[in-house]
Amino acid sequence: MAKARRQMQEVIKRVDVVLELVDARLPLASSNPLIAELAGSKPRVQILTRIDLADEKQTSAWEKYFQESGYSCLPVDAKSGKGIQRLLPLLETILKDKRLRDAKRGIRPRPFRAMVAGIPNVGKSSFINRMARKASTKTGDRPGVTKTQQWIRLGEIELLDTPGVLWPKLDNQVAAHKLAVSGAIKSDILDAQELAAFFIVWAGNHYPSALLDRYQVTAPIGVQWTSAGEVWSEVEPVLEAIAEKRGLLGGRGVMDLERAASLVVRELQTGQLGRMSLEWPSELGV
């Protein structure tokens, strides 16, 4: 963490703007506070990634939330390229005053220099690859693929891709569960049944038809998440029903809840349960 901090401090001195990539499904939980701290007064753009998996209504609400909070915000889909074309015009607007100051001082225009930052597995390399329209950096679906800093020249923009950095300890357990169930951090950090329980409670309160449409089972409505143990009596019948529907049997014909839980988490992460967001701006402070 200390090494990453030093590296980012040095890099930020050399860029015009910081592009922080966050998961559109959970923009706050997937934002590393270290990035905002080190960016200081440097212009910062919140790039909302994976909008193809997020609830469209909530993504629009988050874009409005960030803009009203004084941040530039750009939702993008690295797979289709949606939103990518808006980045250069956005940077031109953000850095217009700097360009004018440079011109008055006789400094010739140069490409915008931007640092691409974010937690692991948020889609930094896929974002850069889409901008370049070629596989300029290696990508992966697990944390830790981008290991070193590298400059990528893309016409009017020079991007510095940096390794994903997580803060050393996730004190907010709700945020930790959201990160794990979304696939942003390794799912084996938390038990599959606990993650599934967390999501089932969330789905019951926010997307009550999701489990019904996919598994023909009903999620509990009105249950508040505290811990897996506290809500297990409400969640266990749901996992049992899913296991029965999918024929997930363990020894002696008992329903395999572990496999059912892993199935739910996997299908959430791949979008098979529909487009969902795990954070809603309307619930901030609730």
mmCIF file of C-alpha atoms in Angstrom, residues 115-285:
data_model
loop_
_atom_site.group_PDB
_atom_site.id
_atom_site.type_symbol
_atom_site.label_atom_id
_atom_site.label_comp_id
_atom_site.label_asym_id
_atom_site.label_seq_id
_atom_site.Cartn_x
_atom_site.Cartn_y
_atom_site.Cartn_z
ATOM 1 C CA MET A 115 -3.912 8.577 -15.193
ATOM 2 C CA VAL A 116 -6.259 5.596 -15.242
ATOM 3 C CA ALA A 117 -6.793 4.410 -11.679
ATOM 4 C CA GLY A 118 -9.143 2.158 -9.770
ATOM 5 C CA ILE A 119 -9.420 -0.945 -7.655
ATOM 6 C CA PRO A 120 -8.470 -4.326 -9.160
ATOM 7 C CA ASN A 121 -10.838 -5.936 -11.646
ATOM 8 C CA VAL A 122 -12.824 -2.770 -12.337
ATOM 9 C CA GLY A 123 -12.090 -2.865 -16.065
ATOM 10 C CA LYS A 124 -9.123 -0.525 -16.562
ATOM 11 C CA SER A 125 -7.381 -2.568 -19.251
ATOM 12 C CA SER A 126 -10.638 -3.285 -21.084
ATOM 13 C CA PHE A 127 -11.399 0.440 -21.019
ATOM 14 C CA ILE A 128 -7.998 1.273 -22.525
ATOM 15 C CA ASN A 129 -8.242 -1.525 -25.086
ATOM 16 C CA ARG A 130 -11.596 -0.233 -26.262
ATOM 17 C CA MET A 131 -10.217 3.274 -26.594
ATOM 18 C CA ALA A 132 -7.299 1.977 -28.596
ATOM 19 C CA ARG A 133 -9.582 -0.383 -30.580
ATOM 20 C CA LYS A 134 -6.949 -3.077 -30.233
ATOM 21 C CA ALA A 135 -5.571 -5.317 -27.491
ATOM 22 C CA SER A 136 -2.862 -2.950 -26.297
ATOM 23 C CA THR A 137 -2.749 -4.339 -22.757
ATOM 24 C CA LYS A 138 -3.447 -7.745 -21.307
ATOM 25 C CA THR A 139 -6.852 -8.191 -19.700
ATOM 26 C CA GLY A 140 -8.290 -10.667 -17.248
ATOM 27 C CA ASP A 141 -11.323 -11.315 -15.098
ATOM 28 C CA ARG A 142 -9.394 -11.685 -11.866
ATOM 29 C CA PRO A 143 -7.566 -8.991 -9.877
ATOM 30 C CA GLY A 144 -3.913 -8.242 -10.463
ATOM 31 C CA VAL A 145 -3.396 -8.551 -14.230
ATOM 32 C CA THR A 146 -1.875 -5.095 -14.763
ATOM 33 C CA LYS A 147 1.328 -5.204 -12.727
ATOM 34 C CA THR A 148 3.323 -2.160 -13.805
ATOM 35 C CA GLN A 149 2.674 1.398 -14.903
ATOM 36 C CA GLN A 150 2.638 1.976 -18.655
ATOM 37 C CA TRP A 151 1.922 4.934 -20.938
ATOM 38 C CA ILE A 152 -0.406 4.359 -23.876
ATOM 39 C CA ARG A 153 -0.587 7.019 -26.607
ATOM 40 C CA LEU A 154 -4.073 7.265 -28.105
ATOM 41 C CA GLY A 155 -4.151 10.210 -30.474
ATOM 42 C CA GLU A 156 -5.057 13.295 -28.462
ATOM 43 C CA ILE A 157 -4.818 11.445 -25.153
ATOM 44 C CA GLU A 158 -1.910 9.806 -23.344
ATOM 45 C CA LEU A 159 -3.099 7.340 -20.726
ATOM 46 C CA LEU A 160 -1.049 5.955 -17.886
ATOM 47 C CA ASP A 161 -2.465 2.634 -16.770
ATOM 48 C CA THR A 162 -1.697 1.848 -13.129
ATOM 49 C CA PRO A 163 -2.045 -1.387 -11.139
ATOM 50 C CA GLY A 164 -5.314 -1.770 -9.281
ATOM 51 C CA VAL A 165 -5.035 -0.859 -5.617
ATOM 52 C CA LEU A 166 -7.346 -1.892 -2.791
ATOM 53 C CA TRP A 167 -7.156 -0.204 0.594
ATOM 54 C CA PRO A 168 -5.505 -2.529 3.155
ATOM 55 C CA LYS A 169 -8.587 -3.191 5.285
ATOM 56 C CA LEU A 170 -12.256 -3.044 4.429
ATOM 57 C CA ASP A 171 -13.833 -1.879 7.678
ATOM 58 C CA ASN A 172 -17.255 -1.435 6.076
ATOM 59 C CA GLN A 173 -18.547 -4.994 5.917
ATOM 60 C CA VAL A 174 -21.528 -4.110 3.743
ATOM 61 C CA ALA A 175 -19.143 -2.607 1.176
ATOM 62 C CA ALA A 176 -16.936 -5.697 1.450
ATOM 63 C CA HIS A 177 -19.908 -7.954 0.739
ATOM 64 C CA LYS A 178 -20.914 -5.833 -2.267
ATOM 65 C CA LEU A 179 -17.391 -5.952 -3.672
ATOM 66 C CA ALA A 180 -17.167 -9.711 -3.204
ATOM 67 C CA VAL A 181 -20.602 -10.585 -4.568
ATOM 68 C CA SER A 182 -20.004 -8.390 -7.636
ATOM 69 C CA GLY A 183 -16.664 -10.088 -8.320
ATOM 70 C CA ALA A 184 -14.514 -7.015 -7.663
ATOM 71 C CA ILE A 185 -12.572 -8.894 -4.990
ATOM 72 C CA LYS A 186 -12.006 -12.627 -4.753
ATOM 73 C CA SER A 187 -15.206 -14.407 -3.830
ATOM 74 C CA ASP A 188 -13.317 -16.919 -1.684
ATOM 75 C CA ILE A 189 -12.641 -14.146 0.828
ATOM 76 C CA LEU A 190 -16.222 -14.689 1.998
ATOM 77 C CA ASP A 191 -18.254 -17.896 2.096
ATOM 78 C CA ALA A 192 -20.445 -18.482 -0.983
ATOM 79 C CA GLN A 193 -23.539 -19.027 1.138
ATOM 80 C CA GLU A 194 -22.926 -15.780 2.992
ATOM 81 C CA LEU A 195 -22.548 -13.889 -0.291
ATOM 82 C CA ALA A 196 -25.679 -15.489 -1.702
ATOM 83 C CA ALA A 197 -27.564 -14.638 1.491
ATOM 84 C CA PHE A 198 -26.449 -11.024 1.202
ATOM 85 C CA PHE A 199 -27.584 -10.816 -2.411
ATOM 86 C CA ILE A 200 -30.907 -12.588 -1.820
ATOM 87 C CA VAL A 201 -31.762 -10.051 0.888
ATOM 88 C CA TRP A 202 -30.757 -7.196 -1.442
ATOM 89 C CA ALA A 203 -32.747 -8.656 -4.327
ATOM 90 C CA GLY A 204 -35.822 -9.106 -2.161
ATOM 91 C CA ASN A 205 -35.808 -5.419 -1.268
ATOM 92 C CA HIS A 206 -34.723 -3.992 -4.633
ATOM 93 C CA TYR A 207 -35.346 -6.527 -7.411
ATOM 94 C CA PRO A 208 -38.053 -8.847 -6.050
ATOM 95 C CA SER A 209 -38.845 -10.376 -9.452
ATOM 96 C CA ALA A 210 -35.243 -11.335 -10.289
ATOM 97 C CA LEU A 211 -35.165 -14.711 -8.534
ATOM 98 C CA LEU A 212 -38.730 -15.439 -9.586
ATOM 99 C CA ASP A 213 -37.916 -14.850 -13.252
ATOM 100 C CA ARG A 214 -34.721 -16.908 -13.154
ATOM 101 C CA TYR A 215 -35.435 -19.698 -10.674
ATOM 102 C CA GLN A 216 -39.200 -19.503 -10.063
ATOM 103 C CA VAL A 217 -38.593 -18.830 -6.365
ATOM 104 C CA THR A 218 -39.575 -15.813 -4.296
ATOM 105 C CA ALA A 219 -37.003 -13.740 -2.407
ATOM 106 C CA PRO A 220 -37.891 -12.533 1.099
ATOM 107 C CA ILE A 221 -39.106 -8.936 1.131
ATOM 108 C CA GLY A 222 -38.506 -6.491 3.959
ATOM 109 C CA VAL A 223 -35.613 -8.383 5.570
ATOM 110 C CA GLN A 224 -32.736 -6.159 6.696
ATOM 111 C CA TRP A 225 -29.176 -7.434 6.321
ATOM 112 C CA THR A 226 -27.178 -7.698 9.529
ATOM 113 C CA SER A 227 -25.281 -10.951 9.130
ATOM 114 C CA ALA A 228 -25.776 -14.275 7.387
ATOM 115 C CA GLY A 229 -26.660 -15.903 10.688
ATOM 116 C CA GLU A 230 -29.353 -13.361 11.470
ATOM 117 C CA VAL A 231 -31.138 -13.733 8.128
ATOM 118 C CA TRP A 232 -30.460 -17.417 7.489
ATOM 119 C CA SER A 233 -33.949 -18.578 8.450
ATOM 120 C CA GLU A 234 -35.302 -16.368 5.638
ATOM 121 C CA VAL A 235 -32.613 -17.229 3.099
ATOM 122 C CA GLU A 236 -32.188 -20.978 3.581
ATOM 123 C CA PRO A 237 -35.596 -21.904 2.078
ATOM 124 C CA VAL A 238 -34.756 -19.796 -0.987
ATOM 125 C CA LEU A 239 -31.453 -21.617 -1.558
ATOM 126 C CA GLU A 240 -33.149 -24.965 -0.969
ATOM 127 C CA ALA A 241 -35.770 -24.117 -3.584
ATOM 128 C CA ILE A 242 -33.105 -23.040 -6.087
ATOM 129 C CA ALA A 243 -31.145 -26.248 -5.455
ATOM 130 C CA GLU A 244 -34.294 -28.300 -6.020
ATOM 131 C CA LYS A 245 -35.191 -26.423 -9.217
ATOM 132 C CA ARG A 246 -31.709 -26.965 -10.633
ATOM 133 C CA GLY A 247 -31.273 -30.523 -9.376
ATOM 134 C CA LEU A 248 -28.360 -29.656 -7.123
ATOM 135 C CA LEU A 249 -28.283 -32.623 -4.771
ATOM 136 C CA GLY A 250 -25.640 -33.530 -2.235
ATOM 137 C CA GLY A 251 -25.155 -36.757 -0.337
ATOM 138 C CA ARG A 252 -28.238 -38.772 0.641
ATOM 139 C CA GLY A 253 -30.455 -36.624 -1.553
ATOM 140 C CA VAL A 254 -29.996 -33.491 0.549
ATOM 141 C CA MET A 255 -30.102 -30.198 -1.330
ATOM 142 C CA ASP A 256 -26.590 -28.844 -1.940
ATOM 143 C CA LEU A 257 -26.871 -25.276 -0.655
ATOM 144 C CA GLU A 258 -23.211 -24.513 -1.347
ATOM 145 C CA ARG A 259 -23.623 -25.232 -5.053
ATOM 146 C CA ALA A 260 -26.894 -23.316 -5.130
ATOM 147 C CA ALA A 261 -25.215 -20.324 -3.491
ATOM 148 C CA SER A 262 -22.292 -20.449 -5.933
ATOM 149 C CA LEU A 263 -24.759 -20.616 -8.823
ATOM 150 C CA VAL A 264 -26.613 -17.507 -7.640
ATOM 151 C CA VAL A 265 -23.401 -15.522 -7.165
ATOM 152 C CA ARG A 266 -21.996 -16.618 -10.529
ATOM 153 C CA GLU A 267 -25.181 -15.777 -12.418
ATOM 154 C CA LEU A 268 -25.362 -12.388 -10.724
ATOM 155 C CA GLN A 269 -21.790 -11.609 -11.782
ATOM 156 C CA THR A 270 -22.399 -12.644 -15.392
ATOM 157 C CA GLY A 271 -25.651 -10.721 -15.727
ATOM 158 C CA GLN A 272 -27.875 -13.778 -16.069
ATOM 159 C CA LEU A 273 -30.128 -12.486 -13.294
ATOM 160 C CA GLY A 274 -30.691 -9.235 -15.167
ATOM 161 C CA ARG A 275 -29.184 -5.775 -14.886
ATOM 162 C CA MET A 276 -28.859 -4.804 -11.237
ATOM 163 C CA SER A 277 -27.125 -2.175 -9.132
ATOM 164 C CA LEU A 278 -25.968 -2.890 -5.586
ATOM 165 C CA GLU A 279 -25.989 0.767 -4.560
ATOM 166 C CA TRP A 280 -28.764 3.300 -5.129
ATOM 167 C CA PRO A 281 -28.053 7.027 -4.687
ATOM 168 C CA SER A 282 -31.583 7.527 -3.362
ATOM 169 C CA GLU A 283 -30.642 5.442 -0.313
ATOM 170 C CA LEU A 284 -27.526 7.353 0.718
ATOM 171 C CA GLY A 285 -27.685 8.115 4.400
#
